[in-house]
PDB file of C-alpha atoms in Angstrom:
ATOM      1  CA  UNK A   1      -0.179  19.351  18.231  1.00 75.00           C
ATOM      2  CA  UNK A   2       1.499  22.365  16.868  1.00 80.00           C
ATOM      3  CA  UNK A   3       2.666  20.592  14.324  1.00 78.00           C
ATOM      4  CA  UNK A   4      -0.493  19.699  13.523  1.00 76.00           C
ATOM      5  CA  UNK A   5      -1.956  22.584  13.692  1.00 80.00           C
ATOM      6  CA  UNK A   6       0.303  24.272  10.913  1.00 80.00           C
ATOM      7  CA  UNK A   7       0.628  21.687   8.611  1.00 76.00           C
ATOM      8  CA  UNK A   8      -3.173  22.143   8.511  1.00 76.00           C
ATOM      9  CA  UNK A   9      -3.240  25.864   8.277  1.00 76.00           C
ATOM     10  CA  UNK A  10      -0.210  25.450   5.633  1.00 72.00           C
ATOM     11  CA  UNK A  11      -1.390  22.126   3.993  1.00 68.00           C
ATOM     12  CA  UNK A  12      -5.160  22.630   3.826  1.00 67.00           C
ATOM     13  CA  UNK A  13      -6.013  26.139   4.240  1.00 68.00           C
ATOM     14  CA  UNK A  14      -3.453  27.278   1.841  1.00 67.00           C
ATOM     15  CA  UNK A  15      -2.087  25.148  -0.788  1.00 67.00           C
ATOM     16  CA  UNK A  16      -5.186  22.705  -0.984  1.00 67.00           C
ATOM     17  CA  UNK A  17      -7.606  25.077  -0.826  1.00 67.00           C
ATOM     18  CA  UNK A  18      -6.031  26.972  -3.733  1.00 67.00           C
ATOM     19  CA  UNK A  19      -6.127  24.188  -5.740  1.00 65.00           C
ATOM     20  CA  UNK A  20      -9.863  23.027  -5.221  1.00 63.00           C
ATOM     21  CA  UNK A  21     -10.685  26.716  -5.116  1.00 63.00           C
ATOM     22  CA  UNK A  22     -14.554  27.604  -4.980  1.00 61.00           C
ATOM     23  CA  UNK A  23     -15.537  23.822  -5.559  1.00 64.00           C
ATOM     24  CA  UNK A  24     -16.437  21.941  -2.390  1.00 63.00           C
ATOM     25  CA  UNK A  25     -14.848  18.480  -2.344  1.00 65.00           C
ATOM     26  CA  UNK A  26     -17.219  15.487  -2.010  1.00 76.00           C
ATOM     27  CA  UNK A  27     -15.047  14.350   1.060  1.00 73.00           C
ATOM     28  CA  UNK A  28     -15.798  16.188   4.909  1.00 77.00           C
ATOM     29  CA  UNK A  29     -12.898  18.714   5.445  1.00 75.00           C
ATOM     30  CA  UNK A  30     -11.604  17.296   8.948  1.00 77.00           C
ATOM     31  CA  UNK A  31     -11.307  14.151   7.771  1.00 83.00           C
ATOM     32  CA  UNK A  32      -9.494  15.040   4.863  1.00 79.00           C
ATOM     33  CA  UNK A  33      -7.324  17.231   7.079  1.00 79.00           C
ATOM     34  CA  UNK A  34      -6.676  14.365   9.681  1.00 83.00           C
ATOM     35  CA  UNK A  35      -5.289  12.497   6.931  1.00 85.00           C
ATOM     36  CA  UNK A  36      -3.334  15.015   5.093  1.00 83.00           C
ATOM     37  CA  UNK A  37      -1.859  15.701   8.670  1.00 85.00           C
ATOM     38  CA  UNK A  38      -1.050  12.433   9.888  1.00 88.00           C
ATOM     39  CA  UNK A  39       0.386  10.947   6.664  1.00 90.00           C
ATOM     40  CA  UNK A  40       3.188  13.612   6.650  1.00 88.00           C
ATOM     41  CA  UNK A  41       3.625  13.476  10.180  1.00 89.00           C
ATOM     42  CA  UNK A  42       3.975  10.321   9.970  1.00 93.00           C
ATOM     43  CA  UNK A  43       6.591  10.427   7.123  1.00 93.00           C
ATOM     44  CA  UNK A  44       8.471  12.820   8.875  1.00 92.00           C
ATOM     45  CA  UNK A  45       8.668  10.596  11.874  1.00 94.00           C
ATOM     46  CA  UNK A  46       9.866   7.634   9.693  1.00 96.00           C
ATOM     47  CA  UNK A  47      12.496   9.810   8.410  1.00 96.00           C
ATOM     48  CA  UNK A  48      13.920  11.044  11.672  1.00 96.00           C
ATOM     49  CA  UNK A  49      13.735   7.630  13.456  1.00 97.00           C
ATOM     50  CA  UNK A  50      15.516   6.221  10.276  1.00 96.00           C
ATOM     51  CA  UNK A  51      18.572   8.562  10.248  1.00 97.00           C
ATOM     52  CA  UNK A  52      17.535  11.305   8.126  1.00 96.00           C
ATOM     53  CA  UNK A  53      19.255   9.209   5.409  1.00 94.00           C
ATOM     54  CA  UNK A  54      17.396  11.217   2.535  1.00 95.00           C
ATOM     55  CA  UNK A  55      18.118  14.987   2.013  1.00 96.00           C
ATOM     56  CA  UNK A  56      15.761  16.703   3.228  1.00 95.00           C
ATOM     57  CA  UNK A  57      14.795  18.242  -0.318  1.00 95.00           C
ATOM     58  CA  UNK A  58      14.294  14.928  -1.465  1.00 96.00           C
ATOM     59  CA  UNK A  59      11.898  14.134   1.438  1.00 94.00           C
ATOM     60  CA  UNK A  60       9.679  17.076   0.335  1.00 91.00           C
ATOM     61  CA  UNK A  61       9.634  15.936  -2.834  1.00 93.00           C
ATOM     62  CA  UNK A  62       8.256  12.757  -1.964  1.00 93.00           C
ATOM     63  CA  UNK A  63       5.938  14.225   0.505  1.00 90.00           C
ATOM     64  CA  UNK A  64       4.636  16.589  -2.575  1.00 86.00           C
ATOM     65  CA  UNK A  65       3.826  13.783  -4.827  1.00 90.00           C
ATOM     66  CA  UNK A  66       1.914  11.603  -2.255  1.00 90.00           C
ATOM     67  CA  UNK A  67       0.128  14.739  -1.318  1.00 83.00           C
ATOM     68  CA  UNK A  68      -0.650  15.931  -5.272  1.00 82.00           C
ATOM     69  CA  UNK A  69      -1.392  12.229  -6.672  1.00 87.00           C
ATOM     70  CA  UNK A  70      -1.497  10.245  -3.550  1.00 87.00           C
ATOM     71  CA  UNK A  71      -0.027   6.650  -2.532  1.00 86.00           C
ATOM     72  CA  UNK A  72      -1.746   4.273  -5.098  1.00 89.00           C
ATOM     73  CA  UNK A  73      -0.999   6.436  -7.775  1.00 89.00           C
ATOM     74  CA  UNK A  74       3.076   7.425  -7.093  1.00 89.00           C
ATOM     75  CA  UNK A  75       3.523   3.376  -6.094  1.00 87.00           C
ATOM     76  CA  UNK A  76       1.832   2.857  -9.968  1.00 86.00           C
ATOM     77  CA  UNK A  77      -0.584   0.390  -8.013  1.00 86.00           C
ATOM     78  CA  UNK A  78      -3.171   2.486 -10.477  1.00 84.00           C
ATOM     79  CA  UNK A  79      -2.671   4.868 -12.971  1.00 74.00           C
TER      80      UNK A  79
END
């Protein structure tokens, strides 16, 4: 739960809502933080179960484009 709780002060209150700034997104905010939360966490537990094979830098740069253009998009499903 802590974890949860700052990745959505960090994720959400800080860095996304800089981005969207004074526009309100068409999406309800806790759901859109339950998802933001739970798809890194989850990353992050894939990683540690899996060895912590990638470097940690490279981690957050995959977690950073999922985040920014999301999993259809970085997987070139769509473009």
């Amino acid at each position: 739960m802590q974890i949860r709780e700052f990745m959505t002060e960090r994720l959400y209150n800080q860095t996304f809502m800089k981005l969207v700034g004074e526009r309100d997104p068409s999406f309800p905010k806790e759901y859109l933080i339950a998802f933001m939360t739970s798809a890194n966490i989850g990353m992050l537990t894939h990683w540690i179960h899996s060895g912590m094979s990638l470097p940690v830098e490279e981690l957050a740069l995959l977690l950073t484009r999922i985040m920014y253009r999301g999993p259809l998009a970085v997987t070139r499903i769509i473009e």
